[in-house]
C-alpha positions as protocol buffer text, in pm:
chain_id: "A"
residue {
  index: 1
  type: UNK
  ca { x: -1710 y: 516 z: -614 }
}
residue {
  index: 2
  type: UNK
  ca { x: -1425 y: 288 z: -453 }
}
residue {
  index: 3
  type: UNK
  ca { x: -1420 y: 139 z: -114 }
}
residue {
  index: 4
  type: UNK
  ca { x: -1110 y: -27 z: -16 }
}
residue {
  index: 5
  type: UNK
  ca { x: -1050 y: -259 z: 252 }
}
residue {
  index: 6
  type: UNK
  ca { x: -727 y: -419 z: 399 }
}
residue {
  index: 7
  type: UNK
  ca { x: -639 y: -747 z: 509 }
}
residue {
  index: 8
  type: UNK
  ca { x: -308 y: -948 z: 602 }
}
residue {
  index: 9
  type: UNK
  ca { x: -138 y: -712 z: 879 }
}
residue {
  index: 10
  type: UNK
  ca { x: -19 y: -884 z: 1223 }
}
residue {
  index: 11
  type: UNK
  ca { x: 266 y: -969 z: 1449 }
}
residue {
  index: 12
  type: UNK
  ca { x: 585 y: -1098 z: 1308 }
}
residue {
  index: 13
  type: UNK
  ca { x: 961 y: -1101 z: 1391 }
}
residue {
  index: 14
  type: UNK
  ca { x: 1222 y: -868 z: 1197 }
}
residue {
  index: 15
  type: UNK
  ca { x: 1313 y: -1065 z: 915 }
}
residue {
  index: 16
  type: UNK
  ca { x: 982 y: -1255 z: 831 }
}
residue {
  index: 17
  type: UNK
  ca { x: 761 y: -1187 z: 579 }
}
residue {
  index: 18
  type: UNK
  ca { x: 422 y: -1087 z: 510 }
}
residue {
  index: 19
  type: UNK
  ca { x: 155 y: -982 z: 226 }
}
residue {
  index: 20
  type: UNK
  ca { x: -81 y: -717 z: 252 }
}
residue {
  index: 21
  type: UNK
  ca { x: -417 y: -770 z: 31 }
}
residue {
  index: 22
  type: UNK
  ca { x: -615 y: -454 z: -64 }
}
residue {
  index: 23
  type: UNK
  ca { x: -965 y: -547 z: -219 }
}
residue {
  index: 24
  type: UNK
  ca { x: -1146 y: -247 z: -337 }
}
residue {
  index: 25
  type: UNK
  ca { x: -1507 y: -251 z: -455 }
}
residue {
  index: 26
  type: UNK
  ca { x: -1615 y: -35 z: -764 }
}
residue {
  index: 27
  type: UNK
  ca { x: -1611 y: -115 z: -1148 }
}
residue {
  index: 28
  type: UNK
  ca { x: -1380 y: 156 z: -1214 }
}
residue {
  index: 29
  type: UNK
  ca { x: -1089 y: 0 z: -1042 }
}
residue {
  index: 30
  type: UNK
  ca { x: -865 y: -69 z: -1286 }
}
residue {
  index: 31
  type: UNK
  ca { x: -847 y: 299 z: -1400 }
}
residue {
  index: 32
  type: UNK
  ca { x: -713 y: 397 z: -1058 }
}
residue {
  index: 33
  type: UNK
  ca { x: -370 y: 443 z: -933 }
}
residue {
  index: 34
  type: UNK
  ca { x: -302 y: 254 z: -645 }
}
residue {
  index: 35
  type: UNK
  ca { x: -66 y: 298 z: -344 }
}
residue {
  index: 36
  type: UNK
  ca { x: 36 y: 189 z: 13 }
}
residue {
  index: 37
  type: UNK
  ca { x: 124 y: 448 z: 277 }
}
residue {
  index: 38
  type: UNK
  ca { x: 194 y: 387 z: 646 }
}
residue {
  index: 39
  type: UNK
  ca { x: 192 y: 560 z: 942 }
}
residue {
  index: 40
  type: UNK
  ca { x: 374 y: 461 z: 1292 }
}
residue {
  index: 41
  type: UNK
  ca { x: 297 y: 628 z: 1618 }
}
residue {
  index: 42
  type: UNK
  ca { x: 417 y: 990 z: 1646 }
}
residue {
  index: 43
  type: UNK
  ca { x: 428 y: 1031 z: 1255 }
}
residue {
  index: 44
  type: UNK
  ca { x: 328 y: 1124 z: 989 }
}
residue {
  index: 45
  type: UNK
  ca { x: 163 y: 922 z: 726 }
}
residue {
  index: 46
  type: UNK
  ca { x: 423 y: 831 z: 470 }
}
residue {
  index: 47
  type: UNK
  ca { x: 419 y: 706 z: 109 }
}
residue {
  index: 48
  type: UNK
  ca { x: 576 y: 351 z: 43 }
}
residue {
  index: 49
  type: UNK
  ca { x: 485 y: 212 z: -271 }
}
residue {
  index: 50
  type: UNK
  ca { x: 252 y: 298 z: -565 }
}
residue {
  index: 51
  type: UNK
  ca { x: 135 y: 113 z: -886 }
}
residue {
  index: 52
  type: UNK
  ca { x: 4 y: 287 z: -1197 }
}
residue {
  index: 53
  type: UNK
  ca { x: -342 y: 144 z: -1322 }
}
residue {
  index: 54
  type: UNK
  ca { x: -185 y: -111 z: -1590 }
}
residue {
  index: 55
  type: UNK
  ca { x: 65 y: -243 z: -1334 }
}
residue {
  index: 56
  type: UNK
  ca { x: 343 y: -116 z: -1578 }
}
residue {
  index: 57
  type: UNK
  ca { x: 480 y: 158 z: -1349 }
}
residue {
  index: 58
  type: UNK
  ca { x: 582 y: 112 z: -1009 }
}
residue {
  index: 59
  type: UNK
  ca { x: 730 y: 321 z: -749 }
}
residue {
  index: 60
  type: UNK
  ca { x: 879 y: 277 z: -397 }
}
residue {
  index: 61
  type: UNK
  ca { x: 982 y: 468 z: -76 }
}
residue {
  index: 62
  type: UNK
  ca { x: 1390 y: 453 z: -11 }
}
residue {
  index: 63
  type: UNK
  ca { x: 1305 y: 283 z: 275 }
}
residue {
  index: 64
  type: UNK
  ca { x: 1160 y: -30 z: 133 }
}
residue {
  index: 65
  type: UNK
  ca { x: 1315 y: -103 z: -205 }
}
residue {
  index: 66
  type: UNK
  ca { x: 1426 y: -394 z: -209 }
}
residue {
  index: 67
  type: UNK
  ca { x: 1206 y: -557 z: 8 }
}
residue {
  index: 68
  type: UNK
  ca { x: 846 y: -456 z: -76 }
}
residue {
  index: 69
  type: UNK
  ca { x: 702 y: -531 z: -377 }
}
residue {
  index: 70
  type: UNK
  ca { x: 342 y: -385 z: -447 }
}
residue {
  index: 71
  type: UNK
  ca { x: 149 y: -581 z: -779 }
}
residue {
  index: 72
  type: UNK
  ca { x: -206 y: -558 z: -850 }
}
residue {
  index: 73
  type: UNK
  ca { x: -472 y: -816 z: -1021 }
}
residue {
  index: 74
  type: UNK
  ca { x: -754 y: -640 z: -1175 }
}
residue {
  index: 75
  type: UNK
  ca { x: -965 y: -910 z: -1238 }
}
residue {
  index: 76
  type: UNK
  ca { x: -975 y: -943 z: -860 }
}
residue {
  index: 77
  type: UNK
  ca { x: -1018 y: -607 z: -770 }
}
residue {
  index: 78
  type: UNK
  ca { x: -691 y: -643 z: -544 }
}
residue {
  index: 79
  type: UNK
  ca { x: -408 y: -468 z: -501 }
}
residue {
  index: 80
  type: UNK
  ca { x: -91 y: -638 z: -282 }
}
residue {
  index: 81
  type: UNK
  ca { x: 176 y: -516 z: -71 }
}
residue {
  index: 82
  type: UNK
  ca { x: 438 y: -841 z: -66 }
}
residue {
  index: 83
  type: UNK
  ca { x: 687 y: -687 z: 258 }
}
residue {
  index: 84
  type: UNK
  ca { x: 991 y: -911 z: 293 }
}
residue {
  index: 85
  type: UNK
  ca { x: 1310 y: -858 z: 508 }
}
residue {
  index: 86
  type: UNK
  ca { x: 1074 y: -688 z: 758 }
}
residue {
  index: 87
  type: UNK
  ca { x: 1263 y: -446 z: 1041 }
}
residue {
  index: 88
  type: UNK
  ca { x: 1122 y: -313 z: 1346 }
}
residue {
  index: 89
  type: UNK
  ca { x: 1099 y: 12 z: 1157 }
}
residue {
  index: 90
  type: UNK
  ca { x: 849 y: -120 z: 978 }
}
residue {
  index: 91
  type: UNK
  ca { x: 596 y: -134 z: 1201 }
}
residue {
  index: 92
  type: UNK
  ca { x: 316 y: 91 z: 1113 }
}
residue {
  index: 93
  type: UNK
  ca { x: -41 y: 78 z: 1028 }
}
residue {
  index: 94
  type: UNK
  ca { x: -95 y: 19 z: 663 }
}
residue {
  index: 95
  type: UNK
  ca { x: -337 y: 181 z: 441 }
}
residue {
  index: 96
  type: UNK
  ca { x: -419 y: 135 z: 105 }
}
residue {
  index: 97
  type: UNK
  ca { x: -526 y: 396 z: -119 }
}
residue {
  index: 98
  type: UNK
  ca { x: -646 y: 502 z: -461 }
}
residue {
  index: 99
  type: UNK
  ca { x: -658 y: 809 z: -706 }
}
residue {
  index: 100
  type: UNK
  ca { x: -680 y: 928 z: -1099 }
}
residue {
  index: 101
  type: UNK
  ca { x: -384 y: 970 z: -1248 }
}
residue {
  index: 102
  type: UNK
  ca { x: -6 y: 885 z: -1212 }
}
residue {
  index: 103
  type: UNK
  ca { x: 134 y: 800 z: -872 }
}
residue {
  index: 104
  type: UNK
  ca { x: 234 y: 1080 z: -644 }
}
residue {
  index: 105
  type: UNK
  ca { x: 388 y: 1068 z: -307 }
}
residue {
  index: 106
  type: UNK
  ca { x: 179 y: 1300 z: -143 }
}
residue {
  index: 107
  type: UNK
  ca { x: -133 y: 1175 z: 85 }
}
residue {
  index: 108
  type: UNK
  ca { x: -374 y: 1470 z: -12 }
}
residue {
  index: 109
  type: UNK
  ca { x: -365 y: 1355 z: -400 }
}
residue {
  index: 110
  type: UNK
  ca { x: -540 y: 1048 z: -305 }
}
residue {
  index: 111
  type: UNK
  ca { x: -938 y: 1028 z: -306 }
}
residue {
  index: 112
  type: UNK
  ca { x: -999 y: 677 z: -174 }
}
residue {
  index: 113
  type: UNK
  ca { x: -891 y: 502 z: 191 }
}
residue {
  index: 114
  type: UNK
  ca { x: -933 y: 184 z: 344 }
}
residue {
  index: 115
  type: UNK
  ca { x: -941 y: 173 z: 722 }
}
residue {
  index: 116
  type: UNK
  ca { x: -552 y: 53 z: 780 }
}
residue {
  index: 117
  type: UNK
  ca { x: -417 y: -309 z: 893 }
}
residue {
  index: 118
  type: UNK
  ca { x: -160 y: -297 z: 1160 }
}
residue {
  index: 119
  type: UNK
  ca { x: 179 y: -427 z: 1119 }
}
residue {
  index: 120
  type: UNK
  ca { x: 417 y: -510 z: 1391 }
}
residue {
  index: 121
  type: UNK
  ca { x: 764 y: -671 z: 1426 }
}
residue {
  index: 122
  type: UNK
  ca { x: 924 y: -713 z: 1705 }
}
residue {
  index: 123
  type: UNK
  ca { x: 1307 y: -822 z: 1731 }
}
């Protein structure tokens, strides 16, 4: 019912910036909580930010507050992951990902997946 695909990752230095760009496919989009987890090597996949289908509530990992800011334009279908400040920590590959209802932390509660975009900064 939603596909989701990911776009934006690459190579940067701690510090830099960069904007993540999730465009999903489905006319039901805009009834769908959104979300961006990450996973680096040896971990597991982690929650980092989540937006609620109007846009009006938003929620963020400890880790990135502050720096990421995750908005959404449903007359594009898209959903955006703006990372500023970026550390070396950071570097993970991205997913987006979508489910009914209000945003959760937990992987399992979402029903949709796009196929990741890697993120790496170096120091």
């Amino acid at each position: 019912q939603v596909q989701l695909v990911e776009s934006g990752g690459g190579l940067v230095q701690a510090g830099d910036s960069l904007r993540l760009s999730c465009a999903a496919s489905g006319r039901t989009f805009s009834s769908y909580t959104m979300a961006w987890f990450r996973q680096a090597p040896g971990k597991e996949r982690e929650f980092v930010a989540g937006i609620s289908w109007s846009g009006g509530v938003t929620y963020y990992a400890d880790s990135v507050k502050g720096r990421f800011t995750i908005s959404r334009d449903n007359a594009k279908n898209t959903v955006y992951l703006q990372m500023n400040s970026l550390k070396p920590e950071d570097t993970a590959v991205y997913y987006c990902a979508a489910k009914i209802g209000s945003v959760r932390t937990i992987t399992g509660e979402y029903l949709y997946w796009g196929q990741g975009t890697q993120v790496t900064v170096s120091s």
